[in-house]
Every structure is written in C-alpha cells, then in structure tokens.
PDB file of C-alpha atoms in Angstrom:
ATOM      1  CA  MET E  28     164.000 266.211 -10.449  1.00 61.00           C
ATOM      2  CA  ARG E  29     160.934 264.544  -8.461  1.00 62.00           C
ATOM      3  CA  GLY E  30     163.107 264.349  -5.349  1.00 64.00           C
ATOM      4  CA  LEU E  31     164.190 267.742  -5.657  1.00 68.00           C
ATOM      5  CA  LYS E  32     160.568 269.003  -5.993  1.00 72.00           C
ATOM      6  CA  THR E  33     159.617 266.835  -3.020  1.00 76.00           C
ATOM      7  CA  TYR E  34     162.187 268.197  -0.707  1.00 76.00           C
ATOM      8  CA  LEU E  35     162.429 271.614  -2.124  1.00 79.00           C
ATOM      9  CA  ALA E  36     160.266 273.292   0.752  1.00 81.00           C
ATOM     10  CA  PRO E  37     162.093 271.787   3.399  1.00 80.00           C
ATOM     11  CA  TYR E  38     165.498 273.100   1.601  1.00 81.00           C
ATOM     12  CA  LEU E  39     163.992 276.522   1.227  1.00 83.00           C
ATOM     13  CA  MET E  40     163.151 276.467   4.951  1.00 84.00           C
ATOM     14  CA  ILE E  41     166.486 275.767   6.077  1.00 84.00           C
ATOM     15  CA  SER E  42     168.275 277.697   3.456  1.00 85.00           C
ATOM     16  CA  PRO E  43     168.444 281.096   5.624  1.00 87.00           C
ATOM     17  CA  PHE E  44     170.761 279.368   8.045  1.00 87.00           C
ATOM     18  CA  TYR E  45     173.217 278.254   5.251  1.00 88.00           C
ATOM     19  CA  ILE E  46     172.995 281.360   3.422  1.00 91.00           C
ATOM     20  CA  LEU E  47     173.762 283.644   6.476  1.00 90.00           C
ATOM     21  CA  PHE E  48     176.346 281.356   7.522  1.00 88.00           C
ATOM     22  CA  ILE E  49     178.075 281.524   4.378  1.00 90.00           C
ATOM     23  CA  VAL E  50     177.683 285.234   4.258  1.00 89.00           C
ATOM     24  CA  PHE E  51     178.769 286.127   7.611  1.00 88.00           C
ATOM     25  CA  GLY E  52     180.895 283.009   8.713  1.00 87.00           C
ATOM     26  CA  LEU E  53     182.555 281.297   6.045  1.00 91.00           C
ATOM     27  CA  PHE E  54     183.156 284.145   3.813  1.00 92.00           C
ATOM     28  CA  PRO E  55     185.037 286.233   6.381  1.00 90.00           C
ATOM     29  CA  ILE E  56     187.206 283.363   7.339  1.00 91.00           C
ATOM     30  CA  LEU E  57     188.155 282.513   3.961  1.00 93.00           C
ATOM     31  CA  PHE E  58     188.889 286.550   3.025  1.00 92.00           C
ATOM     32  CA  SER E  59     190.935 286.981   6.151  1.00 91.00           C
ATOM     33  CA  LEU E  60     193.111 284.105   4.919  1.00 93.00           C
ATOM     34  CA  TYR E  61     193.439 285.560   1.719  1.00 93.00           C
ATOM     35  CA  LEU E  62     194.050 288.917   3.116  1.00 91.00           C
ATOM     36  CA  ALA E  63     196.873 287.599   5.425  1.00 92.00           C
ATOM     37  CA  PHE E  64     198.907 287.131   2.222  1.00 93.00           C
ATOM     38  CA  HIS E  65     198.552 290.704   1.132  1.00 90.00           C
ATOM     39  CA  SER E  66     199.148 294.350   2.033  1.00 91.00           C
ATOM     40  CA  TRP E  67     195.809 296.366   2.075  1.00 89.00           C
ATOM     41  CA  ASP E  68     194.894 299.682   3.938  1.00 86.00           C
ATOM     42  CA  GLY E  69     191.058 298.818   3.282  1.00 81.00           C
ATOM     43  CA  LEU E  70     190.539 301.172   0.311  1.00 84.00           C
ATOM     44  CA  GLY E  71     193.391 300.977  -2.304  1.00 83.00           C
ATOM     45  CA  PRO E  72     194.497 298.126  -4.337  1.00 87.00           C
ATOM     46  CA  MET E  73     195.740 294.806  -2.572  1.00 88.00           C
ATOM     47  CA  GLU E  74     199.343 294.018  -2.838  1.00 91.00           C
ATOM     48  CA  PHE E  75     200.400 290.298  -2.870  1.00 92.00           C
ATOM     49  CA  VAL E  76     203.294 289.828  -0.281  1.00 90.00           C
ATOM     50  CA  GLY E  77     203.316 286.134   0.347  1.00 87.00           C
ATOM     51  CA  LEU E  78     204.489 285.211   3.887  1.00 90.00           C
ATOM     52  CA  ARG E  79     206.091 288.589   4.554  1.00 92.00           C
ATOM     53  CA  ASN E  80     203.260 289.527   7.077  1.00 92.00           C
ATOM     54  CA  PHE E  81     203.922 286.419   9.016  1.00 92.00           C
ATOM     55  CA  ARG E  82     207.620 286.856   8.834  1.00 92.00           C
ATOM     56  CA  ASN E  83     207.610 290.277  10.192  1.00 91.00           C
ATOM     57  CA  LEU E  84     205.254 289.099  12.953  1.00 89.00           C
ATOM     58  CA  LEU E  85     207.520 286.450  14.040  1.00 90.00           C
ATOM     59  CA  THR E  86     210.917 288.105  13.782  1.00 89.00           C
ATOM     60  CA  ASP E  87     210.449 291.722  13.781  1.00 86.00           C
ATOM     61  CA  ASP E  88     207.462 292.804  15.754  1.00 89.00           C
ATOM     62  CA  PRO E  89     208.170 292.843  19.615  1.00 90.00           C
ATOM     63  CA  ASP E  90     204.652 294.059  20.542  1.00 90.00           C
ATOM     64  CA  PHE E  91     203.181 290.994  18.751  1.00 91.00           C
ATOM     65  CA  TRP E  92     205.157 288.926  21.334  1.00 92.00           C
ATOM     66  CA  LYS E  93     204.548 291.307  24.228  1.00 92.00           C
ATOM     67  CA  SER E  94     200.761 290.719  23.539  1.00 92.00           C
ATOM     68  CA  VAL E  95     201.143 287.019  23.394  1.00 92.00           C
ATOM     69  CA  GLY E  96     203.061 287.108  26.944  1.00 93.00           C
ATOM     70  CA  ASN E  97     200.190 289.553  28.201  1.00 92.00           C
ATOM     71  CA  THR E  98     197.498 287.123  27.181  1.00 92.00           C
ATOM     72  CA  PHE E  99     199.053 283.918  28.490  1.00 92.00           C
ATOM     73  CA  VAL E 100     199.701 285.574  31.995  1.00 93.00           C
ATOM     74  CA  ILE E 101     196.176 287.129  32.231  1.00 92.00           C
ATOM     75  CA  TRP E 102     194.765 283.814  31.139  1.00 90.00           C
ATOM     76  CA  PHE E 103     196.950 282.104  33.897  1.00 91.00           C
ATOM     77  CA  PHE E 104     195.895 284.574  36.606  1.00 91.00           C
ATOM     78  CA  SER E 105     192.249 284.359  35.694  1.00 89.00           C
ATOM     79  CA  THR E 106     191.536 280.800  34.614  1.00 88.00           C
ATOM     80  CA  LEU E 107     192.875 278.624  37.302  1.00 87.00           C
ATOM     81  CA  PRO E 108     191.305 280.624  40.192  1.00 90.00           C
ATOM     82  CA  GLN E 109     188.098 281.170  38.239  1.00 89.00           C
ATOM     83  CA  LEU E 110     187.663 277.325  37.627  1.00 90.00           C
ATOM     84  CA  PHE E 111     188.596 276.358  41.162  1.00 90.00           C
ATOM     85  CA  LEU E 112     186.232 278.983  42.650  1.00 90.00           C
ATOM     86  CA  ALA E 113     183.462 277.819  40.274  1.00 89.00           C
ATOM     87  CA  LEU E 114     184.010 274.152  41.393  1.00 89.00           C
ATOM     88  CA  VAL E 115     183.865 275.346  45.236  1.00 88.00           C
ATOM     89  CA  VAL E 116     180.408 277.112  44.462  1.00 87.00           C
ATOM     90  CA  ALA E 117     178.892 274.412  42.612  1.00 87.00           C
ATOM     91  CA  PHE E 118     179.635 272.028  45.444  1.00 85.00           C
ATOM     92  CA  LEU E 119     177.982 274.693  47.956  1.00 84.00           C
ATOM     93  CA  LEU E 120     175.068 274.869  45.656  1.00 83.00           C
ATOM     94  CA  ASN E 121     174.769 271.185  45.414  1.00 82.00           C
ATOM     95  CA  ALA E 122     174.981 270.691  49.164  1.00 78.00           C
ATOM     96  CA  ALA E 123     171.845 269.643  51.090  1.00 71.00           C
ATOM     97  CA  PHE E 124     172.486 271.993  53.924  1.00 72.00           C
ATOM     98  CA  VAL E 125     172.401 275.106  51.661  1.00 69.00           C
ATOM     99  CA  ARG E 126     168.895 276.787  51.634  1.00 72.00           C
ATOM    100  CA  PHE E 127     167.472 279.209  48.939  1.00 71.00           C
ATOM    101  CA  LYS E 128     169.704 277.521  46.067  1.00 70.00           C
ATOM    102  CA  ASP E 129     167.689 278.653  43.309  1.00 72.00           C
ATOM    103  CA  PHE E 130     168.177 282.493  44.448  1.00 73.00           C
ATOM    104  CA  TYR E 131     172.003 281.859  44.683  1.00 72.00           C
ATOM    105  CA  ARG E 132     172.049 280.269  41.329  1.00 70.00           C
ATOM    106  CA  ALA E 133     170.255 283.366  39.807  1.00 71.00           C
ATOM    107  CA  VAL E 134     172.721 285.704  41.804  1.00 73.00           C
ATOM    108  CA  TYR E 135     175.942 283.696  40.534  1.00 71.00           C
ATOM    109  CA  PHE E 136     174.749 284.046  36.941  1.00 70.00           C
ATOM    110  CA  LEU E 137     173.917 287.671  36.899  1.00 73.00           C
ATOM    111  CA  PRO E 138     177.686 288.969  36.270  1.00 74.00           C
ATOM    112  CA  ASN E 139     177.483 286.926  32.890  1.00 71.00           C
ATOM    113  CA  ILE E 140     174.367 288.933  31.576  1.00 73.00           C
ATOM    114  CA  THR E 141     175.663 292.383  32.998  1.00 74.00           C
ATOM    115  CA  SER E 142     176.778 294.796  30.278  1.00 75.00           C
ATOM    116  CA  ILE E 143     180.676 294.333  29.981  1.00 70.00           C
ATOM    117  CA  VAL E 144     181.035 297.887  29.644  1.00 71.00           C
ATOM    118  CA  ALA E 145     179.194 298.692  32.857  1.00 77.00           C
ATOM    119  CA  VAL E 146     181.315 296.116  34.536  1.00 76.00           C
ATOM    120  CA  ALA E 147     184.570 297.626  33.154  1.00 69.00           C
ATOM    121  CA  ILE E 148     183.498 301.133  34.345  1.00 76.00           C
ATOM    122  CA  ILE E 149     182.770 299.938  37.767  1.00 81.00           C
ATOM    123  CA  PHE E 150     186.019 298.051  37.974  1.00 79.00           C
ATOM    124  CA  GLY E 151     187.711 301.133  36.488  1.00 76.00           C
ATOM    125  CA  SER E 152     186.471 303.079  39.545  1.00 80.00           C
ATOM    126  CA  PHE E 153     187.764 300.298  41.989  1.00 83.00           C
ATOM    127  CA  PHE E 154     191.291 300.366  40.365  1.00 81.00           C
ATOM    128  CA  GLY E 155     191.787 304.004  39.961  1.00 77.00           C
ATOM    129  CA  SER E 156     195.385 304.946  41.128  1.00 72.00           C
ATOM    130  CA  GLN E 157     194.439 308.087  42.770  1.00 74.00           C
ATOM    131  CA  PHE E 158     190.644 307.762  44.138  1.00 74.00           C
ATOM    132  CA  GLY E 159     189.982 304.033  43.638  1.00 79.00           C
ATOM    133  CA  LEU E 160     188.246 302.238  46.361  1.00 83.00           C
ATOM    134  CA  ILE E 161     190.691 299.485  46.640  1.00 85.00           C
ATOM    135  CA  ASN E 162     193.644 302.053  47.212  1.00 84.00           C
ATOM    136  CA  GLY E 163     191.445 303.835  49.768  1.00 84.00           C
ATOM    137  CA  LEU E 164     190.963 300.737  51.346  1.00 86.00           C
ATOM    138  CA  LEU E 165     194.538 300.048  51.282  1.00 85.00           C
ATOM    139  CA  GLN E 166     195.497 303.300  52.827  1.00 84.00           C
ATOM    140  CA  VAL E 167     192.867 303.023  55.884  1.00 84.00           C
ATOM    141  CA  VAL E 168     195.012 299.961  56.751  1.00 84.00           C
ATOM    142  CA  GLY E 169     198.459 301.542  56.279  1.00 82.00           C
ATOM    143  CA  LEU E 170     199.580 299.987  53.016  1.00 83.00           C
ATOM    144  CA  PRO E 171     200.845 301.781  50.095  1.00 83.00           C
ATOM    145  CA  ARG E 172     198.766 302.639  46.833  1.00 83.00           C
ATOM    146  CA  ILE E 173     199.231 300.362  44.000  1.00 84.00           C
ATOM    147  CA  GLU E 174     199.352 301.848  40.623  1.00 83.00           C
ATOM    148  CA  TRP E 175     197.076 299.527  39.205  1.00 81.00           C
ATOM    149  CA  ILE E 176     196.696 300.874  35.549  1.00 81.00           C
ATOM    150  CA  ASN E 177     200.119 301.941  35.157  1.00 81.00           C
ATOM    151  CA  ASP E 178     202.051 298.921  36.544  1.00 84.00           C
ATOM    152  CA  PRO E 179     202.637 296.253  33.826  1.00 85.00           C
ATOM    153  CA  PHE E 180     201.982 293.496  36.421  1.00 88.00           C
ATOM    154  CA  TRP E 181     199.089 295.138  38.474  1.00 88.00           C
ATOM    155  CA  VAL E 182     197.183 295.887  35.377  1.00 87.00           C
ATOM    156  CA  LYS E 183     197.167 292.124  34.599  1.00 89.00           C
ATOM    157  CA  VAL E 184     195.952 291.407  38.101  1.00 89.00           C
ATOM    158  CA  ALA E 185     193.215 294.127  37.735  1.00 87.00           C
ATOM    159  CA  VAL E 186     192.145 292.437  34.221  1.00 88.00           C
ATOM    160  CA  SER E 187     192.024 289.054  35.652  1.00 90.00           C
ATOM    161  CA  LEU E 188     189.803 289.971  38.386  1.00 88.00           C
ATOM    162  CA  MET E 189     187.217 291.329  36.075  1.00 86.00           C
ATOM    163  CA  VAL E 190     187.502 288.043  34.200  1.00 87.00           C
ATOM    164  CA  ILE E 191     187.149 285.974  37.225  1.00 89.00           C
ATOM    165  CA  TRP E 192     184.073 287.984  38.481  1.00 86.00           C
ATOM    166  CA  ARG E 193     182.447 287.879  35.216  1.00 84.00           C
ATOM    167  CA  TRP E 194     182.928 284.023  34.294  1.00 86.00           C
ATOM    168  CA  THR E 195     183.083 282.151  37.844  1.00 88.00           C
ATOM    169  CA  GLY E 196     179.049 281.892  38.101  1.00 85.00           C
ATOM    170  CA  TYR E 197     178.766 280.782  34.446  1.00 86.00           C
ATOM    171  CA  ASN E 198     181.261 277.938  35.064  1.00 88.00           C
ATOM    172  CA  ALA E 199     179.628 277.060  38.442  1.00 88.00           C
ATOM    173  CA  ILE E 200     176.334 276.428  36.646  1.00 86.00           C
ATOM    174  CA  ILE E 201     178.032 274.100  34.438  1.00 89.00           C
ATOM    175  CA  TYR E 202     179.748 272.313  37.126  1.00 90.00           C
ATOM    176  CA  LEU E 203     176.492 272.123  39.105  1.00 88.00           C
ATOM    177  CA  ALA E 204     174.615 270.614  36.164  1.00 87.00           C
ATOM    178  CA  GLY E 205     177.619 267.967  36.041  1.00 88.00           C
ATOM    179  CA  LEU E 206     177.178 267.341  39.743  1.00 88.00           C
ATOM    180  CA  GLN E 207     173.549 266.809  39.564  1.00 86.00           C
ATOM    181  CA  SER E 208     173.983 264.304  36.624  1.00 86.00           C
ATOM    182  CA  ILE E 209     176.101 262.099  39.015  1.00 86.00           C
ATOM    183  CA  PRO E 210     173.652 259.180  40.093  1.00 86.00           C
ATOM    184  CA  HIS E 211     173.143 259.245  43.683  1.00 83.00           C
ATOM    185  CA  ASP E 212     173.246 255.365  43.826  1.00 85.00           C
ATOM    186  CA  LEU E 213     177.030 255.394  43.293  1.00 85.00           C
ATOM    187  CA  TYR E 214     177.146 257.563  46.764  1.00 84.00           C
ATOM    188  CA  GLU E 215     174.803 255.408  48.749  1.00 84.00           C
ATOM    189  CA  ALA E 216     176.821 252.361  47.587  1.00 86.00           C
ATOM    190  CA  ALA E 217     179.990 253.774  48.419  1.00 84.00           C
ATOM    191  CA  THR E 218     178.759 254.749  52.135  1.00 85.00           C
ATOM    192  CA  ILE E 219     177.564 251.372  52.420  1.00 85.00           C
ATOM    193  CA  ASP E 220     181.029 250.079  51.665  1.00 83.00           C
ATOM    194  CA  GLY E 221     182.592 252.240  54.045  1.00 82.00           C
ATOM    195  CA  ALA E 222     184.004 254.995  52.000  1.00 81.00           C
ATOM    196  CA  ASN E 223     184.189 258.552  53.443  1.00 82.00           C
ATOM    197  CA  ARG E 224     183.737 261.828  51.736  1.00 79.00           C
ATOM    198  CA  LYS E 225     187.104 262.264  50.780  1.00 81.00           C
ATOM    199  CA  GLN E 226     187.287 258.936  49.144  1.00 84.00           C
ATOM    200  CA  GLN E 227     183.879 259.440  47.348  1.00 83.00           C
ATOM    201  CA  PHE E 228     185.068 262.783  46.108  1.00 82.00           C
ATOM    202  CA  PHE E 229     188.319 261.319  44.432  1.00 82.00           C
ATOM    203  CA  SER E 230     186.951 258.062  43.576  1.00 84.00           C
ATOM    204  CA  ILE E 231     183.293 259.015  42.182  1.00 85.00           C
ATOM    205  CA  THR E 232     182.806 262.904  41.865  1.00 85.00           C
ATOM    206  CA  LEU E 233     186.142 263.942  40.378  1.00 83.00           C
ATOM    207  CA  PRO E 234     186.626 260.900  37.760  1.00 84.00           C
ATOM    208  CA  LEU E 235     182.784 261.482  36.541  1.00 86.00           C
ATOM    209  CA  LEU E 236     183.172 265.360  36.487  1.00 86.00           C
ATOM    210  CA  LYS E 237     186.467 265.018  34.320  1.00 84.00           C
ATOM    211  CA  PRO E 238     184.693 265.621  31.018  1.00 85.00           C
ATOM    212  CA  ILE E 239     182.803 268.675  32.417  1.00 88.00           C
ATOM    213  CA  ILE E 240     186.196 270.109  33.911  1.00 87.00           C
ATOM    214  CA  LEU E 241     187.661 269.284  30.407  1.00 85.00           C
ATOM    215  CA  PHE E 242     184.842 271.352  28.604  1.00 86.00           C
ATOM    216  CA  THR E 243     185.216 274.305  30.828  1.00 88.00           C
ATOM    217  CA  VAL E 244     189.231 274.399  30.679  1.00 86.00           C
ATOM    218  CA  ILE E 245     188.625 274.261  26.579  1.00 85.00           C
ATOM    219  CA  LEU E 246     186.217 277.183  26.866  1.00 86.00           C
ATOM    220  CA  SER E 247     188.081 279.344  29.090  1.00 87.00           C
ATOM    221  CA  THR E 248     191.257 278.992  27.042  1.00 86.00           C
ATOM    222  CA  ILE E 249     189.388 279.840  23.877  1.00 87.00           C
ATOM    223  CA  GLY E 250     187.764 282.806  25.883  1.00 86.00           C
ATOM    224  CA  GLY E 251     191.229 283.956  27.612  1.00 86.00           C
ATOM    225  CA  MET E 252     193.140 283.704  24.285  1.00 87.00           C
ATOM    226  CA  GLN E 253     190.325 286.174  22.851  1.00 86.00           C
ATOM    227  CA  LEU E 254     190.297 288.549  25.681  1.00 87.00           C
ATOM    228  CA  PHE E 255     189.354 292.012  24.164  1.00 87.00           C
ATOM    229  CA  THR E 256     186.671 294.110  25.968  1.00 83.00           C
ATOM    230  CA  GLU E 257     187.807 294.067  29.422  1.00 82.00           C
ATOM    231  CA  PRO E 258     191.220 295.569  28.805  1.00 85.00           C
ATOM    232  CA  LEU E 259     189.945 297.843  25.999  1.00 85.00           C
ATOM    233  CA  ILE E 260     187.724 299.676  28.532  1.00 80.00           C
ATOM    234  CA  LEU E 261     189.853 299.535  31.583  1.00 81.00           C
ATOM    235  CA  VAL E 262     193.201 300.618  29.908  1.00 82.00           C
ATOM    236  CA  GLY E 263     192.347 301.766  26.293  1.00 80.00           C
ATOM    237  CA  ASN E 264     193.329 300.405  22.870  1.00 79.00           C
ATOM    238  CA  THR E 265     196.832 300.741  23.460  1.00 80.00           C
ATOM    239  CA  GLY E 266     197.143 298.582  26.544  1.00 78.00           C
ATOM    240  CA  GLY E 267     197.973 301.104  29.184  1.00 77.00           C
ATOM    241  CA  ALA E 268     201.209 303.198  29.595  1.00 72.00           C
ATOM    242  CA  THR E 269     203.283 300.080  29.776  1.00 79.00           C
ATOM    243  CA  LYS E 270     201.329 298.000  27.396  1.00 84.00           C
ATOM    244  CA  GLY E 271     200.841 295.476  30.234  1.00 84.00           C
ATOM    245  CA  GLY E 272     197.178 295.118  29.207  1.00 86.00           C
ATOM    246  CA  LEU E 273     197.724 294.736  25.615  1.00 90.00           C
ATOM    247  CA  THR E 274     196.194 291.475  24.405  1.00 91.00           C
ATOM    248  CA  LEU E 275     196.445 289.512  21.126  1.00 91.00           C
ATOM    249  CA  VAL E 276     193.046 290.485  20.093  1.00 92.00           C
ATOM    250  CA  LEU E 277     193.769 294.151  21.439  1.00 91.00           C
ATOM    251  CA  TYR E 278     196.725 294.355  19.214  1.00 92.00           C
ATOM    252  CA  LEU E 279     194.789 292.576  16.143  1.00 92.00           C
ATOM    253  CA  TYR E 280     192.306 295.380  16.758  1.00 92.00           C
ATOM    254  CA  ASN E 281     194.865 298.228  16.772  1.00 91.00           C
ATOM    255  CA  GLN E 282     196.635 296.966  13.641  1.00 91.00           C
ATOM    256  CA  ALA E 283     193.367 296.703  11.663  1.00 91.00           C
ATOM    257  CA  PHE E 284     191.222 299.653  12.689  1.00 89.00           C
ATOM    258  CA  GLY E 285     193.905 301.754  13.911  1.00 87.00           C
ATOM    259  CA  ASN E 286     196.789 301.569  11.326  1.00 88.00           C
ATOM    260  CA  GLN E 287     194.480 300.117   8.679  1.00 89.00           C
ATOM    261  CA  LEU E 288     196.992 297.310   8.078  1.00 92.00           C
ATOM    262  CA  PHE E 289     194.317 294.472   7.385  1.00 92.00           C
ATOM    263  CA  GLY E 290     196.514 291.872   5.917  1.00 92.00           C
ATOM    264  CA  TYR E 291     199.007 292.034   8.860  1.00 93.00           C
ATOM    265  CA  ALA E 292     195.742 292.218  11.244  1.00 92.00           C
ATOM    266  CA  SER E 293     194.753 289.094   9.282  1.00 93.00           C
ATOM    267  CA  ALA E 294     197.933 287.282   9.727  1.00 93.00           C
ATOM    268  CA  ILE E 295     197.828 288.212  13.674  1.00 93.00           C
ATOM    269  CA  ALA E 296     194.186 286.411  13.439  1.00 93.00           C
ATOM    270  CA  TRP E 297     195.552 283.347  12.058  1.00 94.00           C
ATOM    271  CA  MET E 298     198.343 283.024  14.283  1.00 93.00           C
ATOM    272  CA  LEU E 299     195.892 283.462  17.105  1.00 91.00           C
ATOM    273  CA  PHE E 300     193.864 280.531  15.709  1.00 91.00           C
ATOM    274  CA  LEU E 301     196.968 278.528  15.497  1.00 93.00           C
ATOM    275  CA  ILE E 302     197.822 279.325  19.302  1.00 91.00           C
ATOM    276  CA  ILE E 303     194.306 278.726  20.303  1.00 88.00           C
ATOM    277  CA  GLY E 304     194.503 275.166  18.686  1.00 88.00           C
ATOM    278  CA  VAL E 305     197.860 274.309  20.037  1.00 89.00           C
ATOM    279  CA  PHE E 306     197.249 275.553  23.629  1.00 83.00           C
ATOM    280  CA  SER E 307     193.537 273.821  23.583  1.00 81.00           C
ATOM    281  CA  PHE E 308     195.035 270.593  22.436  1.00 84.00           C
ATOM    282  CA  LEU E 309     197.731 270.693  25.138  1.00 84.00           C
ATOM    283  CA  ASN E 310     195.338 271.558  27.930  1.00 77.00           C
ATOM    284  CA  TRP E 311     192.920 268.644  26.774  1.00 76.00           C
ATOM    285  CA  LYS E 312     196.114 266.231  26.927  1.00 77.00           C
ATOM    286  CA  PHE E 313     196.881 267.467  30.433  1.00 76.00           C
ATOM    287  CA  VAL E 314     193.403 267.217  31.933  1.00 69.00           C
ATOM    288  CA  SER E 315     192.479 264.060  30.032  1.00 68.00           C
ATOM    289  CA  ARG E 316     195.871 262.206  30.607  1.00 66.00           C
ATOM    290  CA  GLY E 317     195.229 258.617  31.664  1.00 58.00           C
ATOM    291  CA  GLU E 318     191.563 258.589  30.858  1.00 56.00           C
ATOM    292  CA  GLY E 319     191.629 257.657  27.476  1.00 49.00           C
ATOM    293  CA  ILE E 320     189.137 260.447  26.508  1.00 46.00           C
TER     294      ILE E 320
END
C-alpha cells in the first residue's frame, strides 16, 4: 500500500493514455472480433452465426475476391514506382551539387500534408473522360481518349498515380535520413581503395540502407492494403461502373455502412488483417533475404 501511495501520482498522470487506448483502441478491436461471428444490423439483436461470415466471404462472394485483386494490382502499380522514385529523389537531395536543398525537401513533403479530398478533386479533373486535362493533351498529340474512370484497368492506373504523387516525397524524406546516417568515412576509405561510384553504391550504400528500405516496404504494404480515400473520392463507394476501383477497405465500408452488415464487415476486417500480416511477412522475407535481419 505504501508503494501504491508513492507511485499513485505518476500512475494517475499516465492513466489518460491507457484509458483512451482501451476505449478507442483495444475495445473496438476485440468487439470487431466478437462481431465477426455474429449477424448484426447495428440496431437489432445480434445472432450468433459461428464461421458463416468467413465461409460466405471465401466461397460465395465474388466482390470480395474482386476487391482483393484490385487492391493488390493498385498496390503493385503504386508501391514499386513510388519507392524507386523516392530513392532517386533522396539521392538527388543528398548530392553535393544540388542547391536550395531545404526548399526541395519542403516541396517534396507538401503532397503528404495536402488534404486528400483536395488532391482527389484535382486528380478527378485530370482524369475526366470527356473534359479531363490528360485526355485533352492526348487529343492534341493525336492519341485517342482514355476512359480513365469507366475502364477497369485505367481506373487502377489513375488511383495508383494519386498514391504515387502523395507518398513519394514522404518516402524520399525517410530515405534521405537513412543516406545521411551513413558515415562519410566509409566512402572516403572506399575512394582511397580505388572503388568507383557504382561499387560504393552496391557495397556501402545499398547494404546500409536495406533496413530503411524494408521499413518503407512494410509501411507501403500496410498503407496499400488499407487504400480507401483515393478510390472513394475518385470513383465513389461502388468502385466505379466496372468496380475496377473497389478496394478491400472500400468494400468493407460498403458492407458496414451501406448494407448495415456489421458482422460481415468485421469478418472482412479480420481477413484484411490476415492478408496484411502474411503479405508484410513475405515482403520482409523478400527484402531481407540473405541478410539475417
């Protein structure tokens, strides 16, 4: 009791964090797991259905698998170019010959703090089928118009371009921090030993930057699997006319707040958690292979 009285004040000071975490973090997670085994419309009584939600999801729901496929395709179209461009930008920002580096760092970070709704509206005007800016430019050079929103392939490209534009600068800043943490003595020693820039990149820069690359790959995987706002603003909550922009989280949102199937939506959420876990693990194994990370 004496120890409790001694540390009562510190415990009370840190208690708001744990109370808020339990109410808004832990409880929703556990309640969604409970809901995944029930049928509930949000108002009436809950009905225990066991694994029926998961069984229907896996065996009798083509829209679920379509949303899974769309999510992976958009992730592939957006993440790989995004991380490559971020690495190139970070190298340029770290180069000695580039002037006004602080200005460029601020510019590359601006898309990340811009309202995603404003971004989606601007990109919506770019990708308009009839009067969009990009189709106008294509017609100027004699190329046919593209049905960006109504074509199942091109709508994924449009969403991917939005993601690339928004997150390239963010990842570039992370890579830049990684590049600047590499001791310059290593490059000086390699130069004295006769190593050229290419050998220095593959023998020093890339190995030491690998943990940072792994970190960005995991972050991009989690973010890509949870893609929601960009397709919602660009093509609506149905995913467009062909459902080409229907992502997993957009489908979850439709089931929960469109059809009031909260139990079914919870099952989708836990399937999404499983997919993110497995996919992140595979990415981690792929990026860190041979390094013993």
